[in-house]
CSV table of N, CA, C and O and ligand atoms in Angstrom, one decimal:
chain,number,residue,atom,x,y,z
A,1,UNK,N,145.1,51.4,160.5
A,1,UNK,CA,144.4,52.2,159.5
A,1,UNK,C,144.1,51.4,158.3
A,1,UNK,O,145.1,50.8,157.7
A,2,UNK,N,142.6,51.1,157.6
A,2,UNK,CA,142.6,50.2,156.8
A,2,UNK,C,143.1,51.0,155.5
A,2,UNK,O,142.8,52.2,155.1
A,3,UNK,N,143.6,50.3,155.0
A,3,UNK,CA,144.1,51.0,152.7
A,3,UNK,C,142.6,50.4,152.6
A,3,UNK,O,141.8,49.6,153.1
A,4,UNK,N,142.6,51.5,151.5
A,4,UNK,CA,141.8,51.8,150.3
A,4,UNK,C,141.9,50.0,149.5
A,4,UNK,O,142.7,49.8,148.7
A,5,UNK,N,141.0,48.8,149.8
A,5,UNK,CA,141.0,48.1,148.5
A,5,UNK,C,140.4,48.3,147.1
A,5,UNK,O,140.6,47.5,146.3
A,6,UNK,N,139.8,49.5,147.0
A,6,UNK,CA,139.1,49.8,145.6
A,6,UNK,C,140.5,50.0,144.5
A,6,UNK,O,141.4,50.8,144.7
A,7,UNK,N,140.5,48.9,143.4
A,7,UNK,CA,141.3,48.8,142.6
A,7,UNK,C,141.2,50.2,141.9
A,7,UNK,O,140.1,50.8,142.0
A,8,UNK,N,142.2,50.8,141.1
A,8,UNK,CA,141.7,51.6,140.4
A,8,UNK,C,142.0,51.5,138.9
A,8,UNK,O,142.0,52.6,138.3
A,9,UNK,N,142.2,50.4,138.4
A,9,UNK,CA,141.6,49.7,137.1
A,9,UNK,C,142.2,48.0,137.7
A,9,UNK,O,142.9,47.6,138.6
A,10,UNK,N,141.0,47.5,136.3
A,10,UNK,CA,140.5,46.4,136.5
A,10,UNK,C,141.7,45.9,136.3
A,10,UNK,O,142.1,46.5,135.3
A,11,UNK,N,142.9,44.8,136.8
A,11,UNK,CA,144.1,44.1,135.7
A,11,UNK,C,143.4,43.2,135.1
A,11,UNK,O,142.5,42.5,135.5
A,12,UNK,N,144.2,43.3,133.9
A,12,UNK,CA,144.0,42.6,132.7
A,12,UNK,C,142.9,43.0,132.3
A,12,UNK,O,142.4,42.4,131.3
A,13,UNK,N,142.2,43.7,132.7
A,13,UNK,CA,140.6,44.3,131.6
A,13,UNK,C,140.1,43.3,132.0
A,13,UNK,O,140.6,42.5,132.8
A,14,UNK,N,138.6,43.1,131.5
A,14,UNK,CA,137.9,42.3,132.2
A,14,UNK,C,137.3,41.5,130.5
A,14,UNK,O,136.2,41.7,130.2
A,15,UNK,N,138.1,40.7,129.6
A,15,UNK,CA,137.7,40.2,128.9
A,15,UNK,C,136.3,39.7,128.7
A,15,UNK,O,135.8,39.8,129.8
A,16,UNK,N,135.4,39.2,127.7
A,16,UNK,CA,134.3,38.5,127.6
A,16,UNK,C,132.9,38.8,128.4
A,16,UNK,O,132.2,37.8,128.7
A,17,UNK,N,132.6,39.8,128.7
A,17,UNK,CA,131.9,40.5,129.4
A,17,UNK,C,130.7,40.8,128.4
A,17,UNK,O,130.9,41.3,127.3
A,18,UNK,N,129.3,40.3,128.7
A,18,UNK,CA,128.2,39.7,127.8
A,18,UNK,C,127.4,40.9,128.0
A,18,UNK,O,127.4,41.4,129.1
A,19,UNK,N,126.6,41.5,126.9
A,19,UNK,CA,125.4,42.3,127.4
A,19,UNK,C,124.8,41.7,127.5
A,19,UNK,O,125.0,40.5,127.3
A,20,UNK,N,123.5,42.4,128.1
A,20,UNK,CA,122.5,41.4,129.0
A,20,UNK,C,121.5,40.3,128.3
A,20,UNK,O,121.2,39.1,128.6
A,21,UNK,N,121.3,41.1,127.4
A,21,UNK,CA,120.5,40.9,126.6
A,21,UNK,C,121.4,39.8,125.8
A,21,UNK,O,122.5,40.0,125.4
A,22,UNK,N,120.4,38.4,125.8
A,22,UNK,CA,121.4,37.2,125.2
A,22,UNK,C,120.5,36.4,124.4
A,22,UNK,O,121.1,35.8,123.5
A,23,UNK,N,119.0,36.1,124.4
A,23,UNK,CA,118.2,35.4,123.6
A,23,UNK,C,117.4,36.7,122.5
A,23,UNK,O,116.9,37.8,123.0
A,24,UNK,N,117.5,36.3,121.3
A,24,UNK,CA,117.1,36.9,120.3
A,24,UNK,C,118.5,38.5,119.7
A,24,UNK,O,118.5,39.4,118.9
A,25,UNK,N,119.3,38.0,120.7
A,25,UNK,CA,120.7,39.0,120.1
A,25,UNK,C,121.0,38.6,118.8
A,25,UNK,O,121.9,39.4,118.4
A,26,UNK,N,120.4,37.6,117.6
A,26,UNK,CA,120.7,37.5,116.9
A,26,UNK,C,119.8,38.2,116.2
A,26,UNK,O,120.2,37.9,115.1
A,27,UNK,N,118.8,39.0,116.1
A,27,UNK,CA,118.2,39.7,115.4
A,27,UNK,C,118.4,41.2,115.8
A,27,UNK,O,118.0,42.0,115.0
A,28,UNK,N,118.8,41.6,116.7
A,28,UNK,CA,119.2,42.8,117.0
A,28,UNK,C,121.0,42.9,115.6
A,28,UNK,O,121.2,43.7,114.6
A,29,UNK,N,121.5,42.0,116.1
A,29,UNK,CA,122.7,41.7,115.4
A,29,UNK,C,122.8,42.1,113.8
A,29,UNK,O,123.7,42.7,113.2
A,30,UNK,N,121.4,41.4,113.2
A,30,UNK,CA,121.0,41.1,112.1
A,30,UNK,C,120.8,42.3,111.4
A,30,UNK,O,121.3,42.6,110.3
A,31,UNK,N,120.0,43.2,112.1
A,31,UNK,CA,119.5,44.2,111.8
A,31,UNK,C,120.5,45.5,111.9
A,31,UNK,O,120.2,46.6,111.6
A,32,UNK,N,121.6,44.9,112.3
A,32,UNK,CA,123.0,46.3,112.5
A,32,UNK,C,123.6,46.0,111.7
A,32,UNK,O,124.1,45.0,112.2
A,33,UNK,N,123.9,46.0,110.7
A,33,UNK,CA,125.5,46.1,110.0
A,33,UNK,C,125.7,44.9,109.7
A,33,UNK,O,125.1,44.0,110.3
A,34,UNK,N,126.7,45.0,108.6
A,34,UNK,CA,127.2,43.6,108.3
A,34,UNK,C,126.1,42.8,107.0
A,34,UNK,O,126.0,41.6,106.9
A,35,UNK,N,125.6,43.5,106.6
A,35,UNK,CA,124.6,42.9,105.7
A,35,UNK,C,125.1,43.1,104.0
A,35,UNK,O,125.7,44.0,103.5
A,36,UNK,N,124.8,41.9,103.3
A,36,UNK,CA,124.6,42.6,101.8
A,36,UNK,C,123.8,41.7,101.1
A,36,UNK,O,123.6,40.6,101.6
A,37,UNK,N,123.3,42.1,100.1
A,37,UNK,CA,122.6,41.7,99.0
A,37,UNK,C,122.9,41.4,98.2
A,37,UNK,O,123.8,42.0,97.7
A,38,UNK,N,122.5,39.6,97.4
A,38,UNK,CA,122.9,39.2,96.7
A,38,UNK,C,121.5,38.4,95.9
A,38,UNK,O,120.4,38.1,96.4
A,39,UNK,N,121.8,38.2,94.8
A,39,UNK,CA,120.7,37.5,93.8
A,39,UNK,C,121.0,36.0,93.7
A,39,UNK,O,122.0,35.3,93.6
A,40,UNK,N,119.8,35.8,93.7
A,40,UNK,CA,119.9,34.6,93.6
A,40,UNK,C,118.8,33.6,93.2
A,40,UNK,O,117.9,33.5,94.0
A,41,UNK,N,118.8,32.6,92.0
A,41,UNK,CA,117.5,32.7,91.1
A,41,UNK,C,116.4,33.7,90.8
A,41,UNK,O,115.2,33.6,90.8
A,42,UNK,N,117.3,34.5,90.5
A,42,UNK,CA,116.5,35.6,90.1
A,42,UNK,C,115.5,36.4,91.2
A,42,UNK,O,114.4,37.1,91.0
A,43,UNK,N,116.2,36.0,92.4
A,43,UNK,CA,115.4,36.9,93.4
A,43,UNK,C,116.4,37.3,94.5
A,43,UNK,O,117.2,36.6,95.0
A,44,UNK,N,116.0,39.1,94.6
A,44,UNK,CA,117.4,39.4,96.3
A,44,UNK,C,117.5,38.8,97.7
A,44,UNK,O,116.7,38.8,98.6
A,45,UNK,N,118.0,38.5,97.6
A,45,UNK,CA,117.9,38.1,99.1
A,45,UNK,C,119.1,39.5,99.9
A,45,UNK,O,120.0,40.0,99.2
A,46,UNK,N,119.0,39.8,101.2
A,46,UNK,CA,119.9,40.0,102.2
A,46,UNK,C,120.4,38.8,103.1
A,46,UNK,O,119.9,38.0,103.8
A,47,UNK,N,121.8,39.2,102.9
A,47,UNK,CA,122.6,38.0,103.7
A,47,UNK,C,123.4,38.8,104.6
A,47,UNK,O,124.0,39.9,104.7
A,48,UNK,N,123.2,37.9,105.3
A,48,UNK,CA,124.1,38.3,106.9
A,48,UNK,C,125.1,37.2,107.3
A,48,UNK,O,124.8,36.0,107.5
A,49,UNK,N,126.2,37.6,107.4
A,49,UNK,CA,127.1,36.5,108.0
A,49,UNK,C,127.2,36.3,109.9
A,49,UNK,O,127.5,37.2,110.6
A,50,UNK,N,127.0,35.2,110.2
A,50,UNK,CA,127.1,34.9,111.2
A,50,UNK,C,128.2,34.6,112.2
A,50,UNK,O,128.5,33.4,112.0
A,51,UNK,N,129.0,35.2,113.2
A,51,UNK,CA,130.4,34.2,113.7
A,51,UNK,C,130.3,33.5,114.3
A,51,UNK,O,129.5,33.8,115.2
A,52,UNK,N,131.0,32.2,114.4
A,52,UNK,CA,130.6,31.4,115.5
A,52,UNK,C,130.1,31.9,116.7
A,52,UNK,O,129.0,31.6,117.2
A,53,UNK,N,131.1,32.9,117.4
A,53,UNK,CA,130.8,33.2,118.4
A,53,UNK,C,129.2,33.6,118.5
A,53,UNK,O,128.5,33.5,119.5
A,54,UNK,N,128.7,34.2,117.2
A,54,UNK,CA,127.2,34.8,118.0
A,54,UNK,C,126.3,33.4,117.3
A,54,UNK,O,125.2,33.8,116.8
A,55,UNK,N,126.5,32.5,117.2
A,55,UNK,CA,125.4,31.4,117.0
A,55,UNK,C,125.4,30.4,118.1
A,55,UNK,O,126.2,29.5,118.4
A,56,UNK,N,124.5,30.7,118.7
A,56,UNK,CA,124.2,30.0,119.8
A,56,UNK,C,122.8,28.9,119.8
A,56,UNK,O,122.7,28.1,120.8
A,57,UNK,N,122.1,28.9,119.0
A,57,UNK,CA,121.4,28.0,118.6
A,57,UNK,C,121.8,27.2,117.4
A,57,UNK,O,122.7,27.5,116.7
A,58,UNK,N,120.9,25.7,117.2
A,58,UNK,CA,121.3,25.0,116.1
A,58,UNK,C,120.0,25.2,115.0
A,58,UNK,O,118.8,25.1,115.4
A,59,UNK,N,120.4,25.3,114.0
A,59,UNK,CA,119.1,25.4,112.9
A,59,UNK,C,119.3,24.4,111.9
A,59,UNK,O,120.1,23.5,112.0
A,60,UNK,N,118.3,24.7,110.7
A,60,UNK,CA,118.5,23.4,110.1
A,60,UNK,C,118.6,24.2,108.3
A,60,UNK,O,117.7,24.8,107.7
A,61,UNK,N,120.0,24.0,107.8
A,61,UNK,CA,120.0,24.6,106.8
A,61,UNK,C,119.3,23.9,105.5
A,61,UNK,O,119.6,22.8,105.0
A,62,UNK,N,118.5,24.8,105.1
A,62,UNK,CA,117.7,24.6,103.8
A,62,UNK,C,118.9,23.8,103.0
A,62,UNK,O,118.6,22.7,102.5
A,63,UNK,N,119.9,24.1,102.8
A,63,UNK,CA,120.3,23.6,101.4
A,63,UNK,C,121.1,22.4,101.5
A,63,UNK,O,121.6,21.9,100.4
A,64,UNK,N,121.3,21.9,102.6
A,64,UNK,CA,121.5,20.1,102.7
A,64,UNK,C,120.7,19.9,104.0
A,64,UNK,O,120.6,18.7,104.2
A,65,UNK,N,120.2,20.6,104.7
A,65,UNK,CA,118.8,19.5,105.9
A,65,UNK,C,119.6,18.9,106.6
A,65,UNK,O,119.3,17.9,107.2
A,66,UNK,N,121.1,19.6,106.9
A,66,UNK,CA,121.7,19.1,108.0
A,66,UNK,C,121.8,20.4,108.8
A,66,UNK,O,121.7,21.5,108.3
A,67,UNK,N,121.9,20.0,110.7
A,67,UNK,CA,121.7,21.1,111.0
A,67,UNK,C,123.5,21.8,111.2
A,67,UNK,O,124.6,21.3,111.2
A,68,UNK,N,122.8,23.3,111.2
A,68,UNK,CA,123.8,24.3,111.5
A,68,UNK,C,124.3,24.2,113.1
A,68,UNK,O,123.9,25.0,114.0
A,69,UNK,N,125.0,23.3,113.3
A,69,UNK,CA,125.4,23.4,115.3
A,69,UNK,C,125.8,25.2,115.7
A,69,UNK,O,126.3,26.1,115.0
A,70,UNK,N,125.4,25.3,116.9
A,70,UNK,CA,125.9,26.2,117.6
A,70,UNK,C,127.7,26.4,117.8
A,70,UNK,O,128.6,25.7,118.2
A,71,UNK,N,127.6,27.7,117.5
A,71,UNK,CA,129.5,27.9,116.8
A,71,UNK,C,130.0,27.5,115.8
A,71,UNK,O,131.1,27.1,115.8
A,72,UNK,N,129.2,27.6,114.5
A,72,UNK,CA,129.3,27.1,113.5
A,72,UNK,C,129.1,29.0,112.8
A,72,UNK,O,128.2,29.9,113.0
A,73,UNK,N,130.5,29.0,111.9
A,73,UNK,CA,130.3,30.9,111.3
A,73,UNK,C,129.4,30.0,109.8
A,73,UNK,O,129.7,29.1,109.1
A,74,UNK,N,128.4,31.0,110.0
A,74,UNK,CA,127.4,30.8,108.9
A,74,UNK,C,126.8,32.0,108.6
A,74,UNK,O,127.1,33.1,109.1
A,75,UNK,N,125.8,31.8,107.9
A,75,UNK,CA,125.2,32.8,106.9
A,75,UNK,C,123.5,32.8,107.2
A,75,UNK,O,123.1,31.7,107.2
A,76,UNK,N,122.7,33.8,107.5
A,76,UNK,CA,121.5,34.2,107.5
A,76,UNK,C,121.3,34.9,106.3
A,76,UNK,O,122.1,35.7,105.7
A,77,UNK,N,119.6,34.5,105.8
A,77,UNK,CA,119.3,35.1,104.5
A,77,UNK,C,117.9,35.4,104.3
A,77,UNK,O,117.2,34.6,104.8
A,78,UNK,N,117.2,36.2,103.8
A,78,UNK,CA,115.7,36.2,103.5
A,78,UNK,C,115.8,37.4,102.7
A,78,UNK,O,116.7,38.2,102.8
A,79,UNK,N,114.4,37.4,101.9
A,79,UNK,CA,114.1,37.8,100.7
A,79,UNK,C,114.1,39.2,100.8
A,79,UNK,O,113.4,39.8,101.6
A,80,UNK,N,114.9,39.9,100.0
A,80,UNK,CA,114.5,41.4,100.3
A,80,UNK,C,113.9,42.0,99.6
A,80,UNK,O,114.0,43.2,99.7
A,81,UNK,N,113.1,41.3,98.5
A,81,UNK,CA,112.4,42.4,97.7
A,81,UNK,C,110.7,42.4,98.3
A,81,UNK,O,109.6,42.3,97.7
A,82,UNK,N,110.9,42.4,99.7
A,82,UNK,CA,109.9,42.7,100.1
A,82,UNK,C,108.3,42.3,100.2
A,82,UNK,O,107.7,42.8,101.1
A,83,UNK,N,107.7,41.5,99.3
A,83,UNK,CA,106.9,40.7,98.9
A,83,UNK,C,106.0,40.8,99.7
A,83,UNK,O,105.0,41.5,99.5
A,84,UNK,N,106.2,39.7,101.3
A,84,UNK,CA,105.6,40.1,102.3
A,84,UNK,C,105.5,40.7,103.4
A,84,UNK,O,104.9,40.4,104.5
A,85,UNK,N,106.5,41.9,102.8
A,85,UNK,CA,106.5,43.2,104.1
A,85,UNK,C,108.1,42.2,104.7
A,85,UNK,O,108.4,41.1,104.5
A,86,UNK,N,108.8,43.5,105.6
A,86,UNK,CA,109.6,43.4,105.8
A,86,UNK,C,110.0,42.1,107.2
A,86,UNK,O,110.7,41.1,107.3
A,87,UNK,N,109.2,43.1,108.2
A,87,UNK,CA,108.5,41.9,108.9
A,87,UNK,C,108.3,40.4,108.7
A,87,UNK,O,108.8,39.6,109.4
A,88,UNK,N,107.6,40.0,107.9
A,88,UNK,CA,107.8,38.5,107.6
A,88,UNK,C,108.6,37.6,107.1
A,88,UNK,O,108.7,36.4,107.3
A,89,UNK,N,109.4,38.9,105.8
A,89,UNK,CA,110.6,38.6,105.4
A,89,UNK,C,111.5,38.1,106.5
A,89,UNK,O,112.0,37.0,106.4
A,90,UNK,N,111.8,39.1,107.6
A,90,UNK,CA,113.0,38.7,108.4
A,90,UNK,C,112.6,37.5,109.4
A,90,UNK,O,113.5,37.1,110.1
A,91,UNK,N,111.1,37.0,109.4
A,91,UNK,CA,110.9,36.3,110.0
A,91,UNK,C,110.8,34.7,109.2
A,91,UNK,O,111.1,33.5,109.6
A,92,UNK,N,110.5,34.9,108.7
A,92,UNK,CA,111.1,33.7,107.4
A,92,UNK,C,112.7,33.2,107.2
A,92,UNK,O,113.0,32.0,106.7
A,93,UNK,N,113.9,34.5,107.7
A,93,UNK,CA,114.7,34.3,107.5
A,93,UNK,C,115.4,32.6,107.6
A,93,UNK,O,115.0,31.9,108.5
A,94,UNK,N,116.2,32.3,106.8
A,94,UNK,CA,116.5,31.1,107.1
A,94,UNK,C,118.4,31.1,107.3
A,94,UNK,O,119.2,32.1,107.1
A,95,UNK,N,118.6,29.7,107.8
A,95,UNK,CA,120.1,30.3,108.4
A,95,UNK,C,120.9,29.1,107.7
A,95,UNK,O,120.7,28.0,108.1
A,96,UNK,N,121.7,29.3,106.6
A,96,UNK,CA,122.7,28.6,106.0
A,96,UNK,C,124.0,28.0,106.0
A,96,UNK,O,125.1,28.6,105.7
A,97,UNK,N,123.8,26.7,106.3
A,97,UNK,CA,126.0,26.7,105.7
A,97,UNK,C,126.4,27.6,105.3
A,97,UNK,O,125.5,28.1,104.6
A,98,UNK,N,127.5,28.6,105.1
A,98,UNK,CA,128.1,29.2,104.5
A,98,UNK,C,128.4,28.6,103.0
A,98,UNK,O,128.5,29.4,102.0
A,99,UNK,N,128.7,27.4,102.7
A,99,UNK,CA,128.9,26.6,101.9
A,99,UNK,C,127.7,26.4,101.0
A,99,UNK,O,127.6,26.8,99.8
A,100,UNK,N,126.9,25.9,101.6
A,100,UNK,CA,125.7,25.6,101.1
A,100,UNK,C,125.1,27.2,100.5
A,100,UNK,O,124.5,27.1,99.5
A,101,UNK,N,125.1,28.2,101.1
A,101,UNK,CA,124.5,29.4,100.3
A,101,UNK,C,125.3,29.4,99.0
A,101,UNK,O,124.9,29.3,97.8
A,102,UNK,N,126.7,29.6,99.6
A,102,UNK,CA,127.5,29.9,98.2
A,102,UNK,C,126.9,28.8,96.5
A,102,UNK,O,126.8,29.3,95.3
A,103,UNK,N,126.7,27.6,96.9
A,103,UNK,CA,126.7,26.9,95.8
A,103,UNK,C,125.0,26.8,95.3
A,103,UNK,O,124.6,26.2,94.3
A,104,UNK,N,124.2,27.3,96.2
A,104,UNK,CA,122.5,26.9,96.0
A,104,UNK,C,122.4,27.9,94.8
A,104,UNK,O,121.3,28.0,94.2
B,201,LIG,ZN1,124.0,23.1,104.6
């Protein structure tokens, strides 16, 4: 008579388990939580902090032109007083050293 192999929980949970959705998760990301507003020469920006784990691309930070490697916890930012619609704002966004925001 064969047993039942259907486990009936997973052991150990099933750690690190990805939704599907994996290119442009960082703007879904962006757009959830985790945001604040800060001035900065005299203009707002919204900043978003980044964790390594969700940077998966390399960019190139405005404030030393070195790039931001992937797994690097950093900072996203763009203008929020709206200027050119919100839309282009977030599409403008630029992605920062954490370092380098703080001192620009
Ligand atoms: Zn930098």
């Amino acid at each position: 008579m064969p047993r039942s192999n259907r486990p009936r929980r997973a052991p150990g949970g099933r750690p690190g388990q990805v939704p599907a959705h994996d290119d442009g998760g960082d703007l879904s990301r962006i757009l959830y939580g985790g945001q604040r507003t800060e001035t900065r020469r005299g203009r707002e920006w919204v900043v978003q902090a980044i964790s390594g784990a969700s940077s998966t691309k390399p960019y190139v930070c405005p404030g030393c032109t070195l790039p931001v490697e992937p797994g690097t916890p950093h900072v996203v930012a763009w203008r929020a007083d709206g200027l050119f619609g919100e839309d282009s704002d977030l599409a403008a966004r630029r992605h920062w050293h954490t370092h380098c925001w703080k001192i620009s």
